[in-house]
C-alpha positions as MATLAB code, in Angstrom:
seq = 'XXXXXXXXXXXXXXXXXXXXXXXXXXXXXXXXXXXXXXXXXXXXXXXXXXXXXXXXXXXXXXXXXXXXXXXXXXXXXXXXXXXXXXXXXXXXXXXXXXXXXXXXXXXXXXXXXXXXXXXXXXXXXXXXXXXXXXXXXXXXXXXXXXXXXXXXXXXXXXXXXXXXXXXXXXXXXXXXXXXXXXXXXXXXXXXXXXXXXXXXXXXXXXXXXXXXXXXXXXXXXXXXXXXXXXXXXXXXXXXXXXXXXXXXXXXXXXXXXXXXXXXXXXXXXXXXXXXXXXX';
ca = [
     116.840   56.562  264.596;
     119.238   58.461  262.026;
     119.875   61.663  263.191;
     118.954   64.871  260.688;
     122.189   66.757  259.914;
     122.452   70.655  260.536;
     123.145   72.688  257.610;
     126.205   74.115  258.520;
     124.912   77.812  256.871;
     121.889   77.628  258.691;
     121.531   80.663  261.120;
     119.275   80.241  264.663;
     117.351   83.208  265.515;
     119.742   84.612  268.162;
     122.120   84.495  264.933;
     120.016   86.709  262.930;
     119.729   89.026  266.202;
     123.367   89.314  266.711;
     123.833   90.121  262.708;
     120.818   92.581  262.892;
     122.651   94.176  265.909;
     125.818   94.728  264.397;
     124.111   96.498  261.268;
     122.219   98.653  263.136;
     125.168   99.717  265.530;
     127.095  100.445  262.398;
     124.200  102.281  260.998;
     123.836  104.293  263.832;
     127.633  104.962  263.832;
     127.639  106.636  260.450;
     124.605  108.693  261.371;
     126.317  110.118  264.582;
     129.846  110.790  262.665;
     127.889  112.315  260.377;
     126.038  114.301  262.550;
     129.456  115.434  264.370;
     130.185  117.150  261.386;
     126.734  118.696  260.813;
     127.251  119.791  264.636;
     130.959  121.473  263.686;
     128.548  123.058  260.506;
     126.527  125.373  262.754;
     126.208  128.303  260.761;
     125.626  127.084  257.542;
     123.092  124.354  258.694;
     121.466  126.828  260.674;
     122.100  130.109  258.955;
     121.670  129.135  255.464;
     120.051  126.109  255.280;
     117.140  125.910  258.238;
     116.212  129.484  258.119;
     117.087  130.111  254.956;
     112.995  129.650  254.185;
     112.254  132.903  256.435;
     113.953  135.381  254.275;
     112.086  136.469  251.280;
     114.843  136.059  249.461;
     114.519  132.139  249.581;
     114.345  131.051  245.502;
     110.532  129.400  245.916;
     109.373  132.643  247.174;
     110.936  134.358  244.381;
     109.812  131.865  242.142;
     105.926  132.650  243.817;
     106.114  135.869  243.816;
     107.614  136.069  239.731;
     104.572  134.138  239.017;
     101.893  136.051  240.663;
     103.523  139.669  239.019;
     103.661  138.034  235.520;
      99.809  137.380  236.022;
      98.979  141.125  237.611;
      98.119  139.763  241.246;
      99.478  140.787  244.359;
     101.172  137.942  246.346;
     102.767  137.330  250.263;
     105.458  135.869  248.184;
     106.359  139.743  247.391;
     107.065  141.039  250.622;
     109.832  142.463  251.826;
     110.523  140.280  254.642;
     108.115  137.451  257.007;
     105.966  139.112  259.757;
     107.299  136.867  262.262;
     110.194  136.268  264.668;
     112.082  133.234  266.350;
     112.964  133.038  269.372;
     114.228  130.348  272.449;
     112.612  129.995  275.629;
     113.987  127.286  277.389;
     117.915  127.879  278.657;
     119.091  124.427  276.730;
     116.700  125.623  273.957;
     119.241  126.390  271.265;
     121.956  123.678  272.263;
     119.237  121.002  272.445;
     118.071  121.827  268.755;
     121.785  122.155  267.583;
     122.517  118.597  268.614;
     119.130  117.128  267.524;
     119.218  119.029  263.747;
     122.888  117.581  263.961;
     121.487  114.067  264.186;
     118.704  114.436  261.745;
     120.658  115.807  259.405;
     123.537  112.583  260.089;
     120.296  110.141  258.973;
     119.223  112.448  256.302;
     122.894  112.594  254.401;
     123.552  108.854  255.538;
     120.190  107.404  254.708;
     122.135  105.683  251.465;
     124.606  103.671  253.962;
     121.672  102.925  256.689;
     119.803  101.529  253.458;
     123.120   99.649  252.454;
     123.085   98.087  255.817;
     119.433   96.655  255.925;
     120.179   95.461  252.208;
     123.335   93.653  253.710;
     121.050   91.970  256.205;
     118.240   91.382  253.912;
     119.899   90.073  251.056;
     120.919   87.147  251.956;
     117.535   85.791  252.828;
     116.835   86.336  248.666;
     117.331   83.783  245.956;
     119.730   84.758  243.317;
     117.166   85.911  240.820;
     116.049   87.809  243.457;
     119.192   89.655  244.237;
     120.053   89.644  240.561;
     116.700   92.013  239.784;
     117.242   94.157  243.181;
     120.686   95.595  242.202;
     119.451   98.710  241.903;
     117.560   99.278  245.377;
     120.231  101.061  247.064;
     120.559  103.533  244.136;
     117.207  104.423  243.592;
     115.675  104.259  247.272;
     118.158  107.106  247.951;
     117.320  108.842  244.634;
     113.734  108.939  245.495;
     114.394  109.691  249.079;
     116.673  112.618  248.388;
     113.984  114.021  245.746;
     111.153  113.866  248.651;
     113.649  115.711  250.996;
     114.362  118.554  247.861;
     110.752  118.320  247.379;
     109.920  119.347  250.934;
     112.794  121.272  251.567;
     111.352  123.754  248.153;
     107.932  123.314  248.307;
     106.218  122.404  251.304;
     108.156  123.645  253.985;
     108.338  127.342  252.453;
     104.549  127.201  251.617;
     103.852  126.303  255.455;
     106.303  128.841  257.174;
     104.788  131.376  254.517;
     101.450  130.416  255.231;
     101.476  129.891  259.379;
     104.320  133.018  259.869;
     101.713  135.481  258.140;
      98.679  134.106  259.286;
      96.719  136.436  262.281;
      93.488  135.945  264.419;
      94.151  139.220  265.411;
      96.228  142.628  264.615;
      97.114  142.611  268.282;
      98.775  139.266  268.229;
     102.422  138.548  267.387;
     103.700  135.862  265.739;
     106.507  135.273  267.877;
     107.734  131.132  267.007;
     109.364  129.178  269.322;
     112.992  127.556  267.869;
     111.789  124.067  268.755;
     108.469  124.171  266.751;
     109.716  126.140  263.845;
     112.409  123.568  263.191;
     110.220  120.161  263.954;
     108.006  122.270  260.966;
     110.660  122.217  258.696;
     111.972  118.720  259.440;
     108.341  116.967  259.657;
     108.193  118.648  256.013;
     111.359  117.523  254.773;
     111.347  113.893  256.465;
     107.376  113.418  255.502;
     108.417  113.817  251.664;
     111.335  111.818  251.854;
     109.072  109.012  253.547;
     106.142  109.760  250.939;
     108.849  109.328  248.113;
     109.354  105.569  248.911;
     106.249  104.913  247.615;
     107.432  103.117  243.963;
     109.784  100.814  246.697;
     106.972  100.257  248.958;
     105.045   98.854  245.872;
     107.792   96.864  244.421;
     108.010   94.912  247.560;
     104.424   94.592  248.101;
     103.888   93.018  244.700;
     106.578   90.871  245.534;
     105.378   89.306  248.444;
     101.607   88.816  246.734;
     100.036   91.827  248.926;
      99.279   94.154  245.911;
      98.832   93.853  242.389;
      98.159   96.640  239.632;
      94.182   95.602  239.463;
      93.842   96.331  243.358;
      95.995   99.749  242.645;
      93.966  100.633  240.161;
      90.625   99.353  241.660;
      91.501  101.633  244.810;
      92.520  104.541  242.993;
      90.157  106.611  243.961;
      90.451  105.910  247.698;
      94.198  106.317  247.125;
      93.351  109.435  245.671;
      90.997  110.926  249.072;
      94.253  109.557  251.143;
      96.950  111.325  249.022;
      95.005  114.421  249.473;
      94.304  113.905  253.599;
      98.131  113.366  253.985;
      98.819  116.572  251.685;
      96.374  118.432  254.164;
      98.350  116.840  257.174;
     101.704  117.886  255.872;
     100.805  121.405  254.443;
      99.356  124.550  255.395;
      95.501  124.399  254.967;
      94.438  125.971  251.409;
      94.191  124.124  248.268;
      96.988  125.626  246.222;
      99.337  123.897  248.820;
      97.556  120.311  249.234;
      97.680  120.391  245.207;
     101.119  121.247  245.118;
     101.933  118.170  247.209;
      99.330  115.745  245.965;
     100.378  116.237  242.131;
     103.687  114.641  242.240;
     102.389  111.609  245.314;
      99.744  110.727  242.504;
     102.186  110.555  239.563;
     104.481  108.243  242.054;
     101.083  106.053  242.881;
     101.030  105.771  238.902;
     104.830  105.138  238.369;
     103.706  102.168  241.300;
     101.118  100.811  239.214;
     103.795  100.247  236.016;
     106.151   99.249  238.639;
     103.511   96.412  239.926;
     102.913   95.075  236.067;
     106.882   94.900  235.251;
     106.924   92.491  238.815;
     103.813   90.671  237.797;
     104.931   89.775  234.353;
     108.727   88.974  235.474;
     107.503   86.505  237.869;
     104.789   84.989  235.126;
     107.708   84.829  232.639;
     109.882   82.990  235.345;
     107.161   80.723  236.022;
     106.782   79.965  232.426;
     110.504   78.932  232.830;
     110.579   76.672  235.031;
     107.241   74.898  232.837;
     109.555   74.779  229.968;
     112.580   73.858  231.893;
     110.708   70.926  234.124;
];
C-alpha cells in the first residue's frame, strides 16, 4: 500500500502552539517595555492624565457646564472643585497601582502591535483573496479601538467620577475613594469603550464565517437595541443623560455593522459568481 506523502508546509498542532507561543511572548514583551516607560512617566500618567477627570477644570466638564449656562440651568459641571477625596489604605497601595496602570497603559498604547501579532498568526490560515480584502484590519481595529478609549476617557469616565464623587446618602457621610477603586473606574471605562468599539470588526468576521448576516442584524435590532442600553447602564453612572450618551454612538457602530455585513455578503456572492463564470 502506497504511502500518502506529507505536505512539507503542513504544520501539526504542537506547531501551531509553538508559533502561537512565540507571538504572544513577543506581544507581551512590547506591552511590558512599554509599560516600563509608562512606569518612568509617573507624574504625567498619574498627575495629568488619571486624575486629570477630578479637577473641574477637565475640558468635558467645561464643555457640561458651557452648555447648561448657555441654556440658564445650574449644573455640577460648574463647581468649583469635586466634593470628594482619594486616598490609599493599604501600605503597597500606591506602588501596586503604579505598576498595574503602567501595564495597562503598555496594552493600551501597544494594542496596534499585539493586533499585528495575532494577524501574523492568523493570516496565514487565509486564502489570498482573503488576505488581499483584510489589509486594512490592523489599521482600522486600532482606529476604532483608540476612538472607544478617547470616547471613554471624555465621556464616560468623567460623567461617572462626576456622578458617584458628588453623589450622598447622607450630609454626614464623606466621600472619601479608595486609589484602587477610583482607578479600576477609570480604566473599566476606558477599556469597556475600547472593547465596545470593535464592534464593526466583530461583525466583519462574523459575516465571514456564516454566523451573521444583515437580515438577522436587522431582525434583532431591537433586542440589540435593550442590550446596547443594559451595557450603557453597566458602564455608566445610573441616569439617562449618561446611558444615552454612551448608547448613541454603540447604535450608530451596530448600523455601520449592518453596511459592513452587506459589503461581505455581496463580495462573497460576486466571487461566487466568479468562479460560475470561470468553471
Amino acid at each position: 500500500m502506497a504511502k500518502v506523502k506529507k505536505d512539507p508546509n503542513e504544520m501539526h498542532f504542537l506547531d501551531h502552539l509553538e508559533v502561537l507561543r512565540w507571538h504572544l511572548i513577543r506581544s507581551t514583551l512590547a506591552v511590558v517595555i512599554i509599560g516600563c516607560v509608562a512606569f518612568l512617566m509617573k507624574t504625567f500618567i498619574f498627575d495629568v492624565v488619571l486624575l486629570g477627570p477630578t479637577q473641574m477644570s477637565f475640558p468635558t466638564y467645561r464643555l457640561f457646564c458651557n452648555i447648561a449656562t448657555s441654556f440658564g440651568i445650574d449644573s455640577a459641571f460648574c463647581a468649583d472643585k469635586l466634593p470628594f477625596t482619594i486616598q490609599s489604605r493599604l501600605m503597597s497601595g500606591q506602588f501596586s497601582a503604579h505598576i498595574w496602570t503602567s501595564i495597562w497603559a503598555g496594552f493600551i498604547v501597544g494594542f496596534p502591535y499585539v493586533l499585528y501579532e495575532l494577524w501574523k498568526f492568523i493570516s496565514p490560515g487565509l486564502h489570498e483573496n482573503e488576505r488581499k480584502h483584510s489589509r486594512g484590519f490592523i489599521l482600522i481595529a486600532s482606529l476604532l479601538f483608540f476612538m472607544g478609549v478617547l470616547f471613554g476617557y471624555y465621556v464616560v469616565a468623567p460623567l461617572s467620577i462626576n456622578f458617584l464623587g458628588t453623589y450622598q446618602v447622607s450630609a454626614s457621610v464623606l466621600n472619601e475613594f479608595d486609589l484602587g477603586s477610583y482607578i479600576s473606574t477609570v480604566r473599566a471605562s476606558v477599556i469597556a469603550c475600547g472593547i465596545l468599539f470593535e464592534l464593526p470588526i466583530l461583525i466583519y468576521f462574523l459575516t465571514k464565517v456564516g454566523l451573521v448576516t444583515p437580515e438577522i442584524m436587522k431582525k434583532y435590532r431591537k433586542i440589540a437595541l435593550v442590550i446596547v442600553l443594559i451595557l450603557s447602564a453597566v458602564i455608566t453612572p445610573p441616569d439617562v443623560a449618561s446611558q444615552i450618551i454612551v448608547a448613541v454612538p454603540v447604535l450608530i457602530l451596530y448600523q455601520v455593522s449592518i453596511y459592513i455585513s452587506k459589503m461581505v455578503i455581496k463580495r462573497q456572492e460576486k466571487r461566487e459568481k466568479n468562479k460560475v463564470k470561470t468553471g
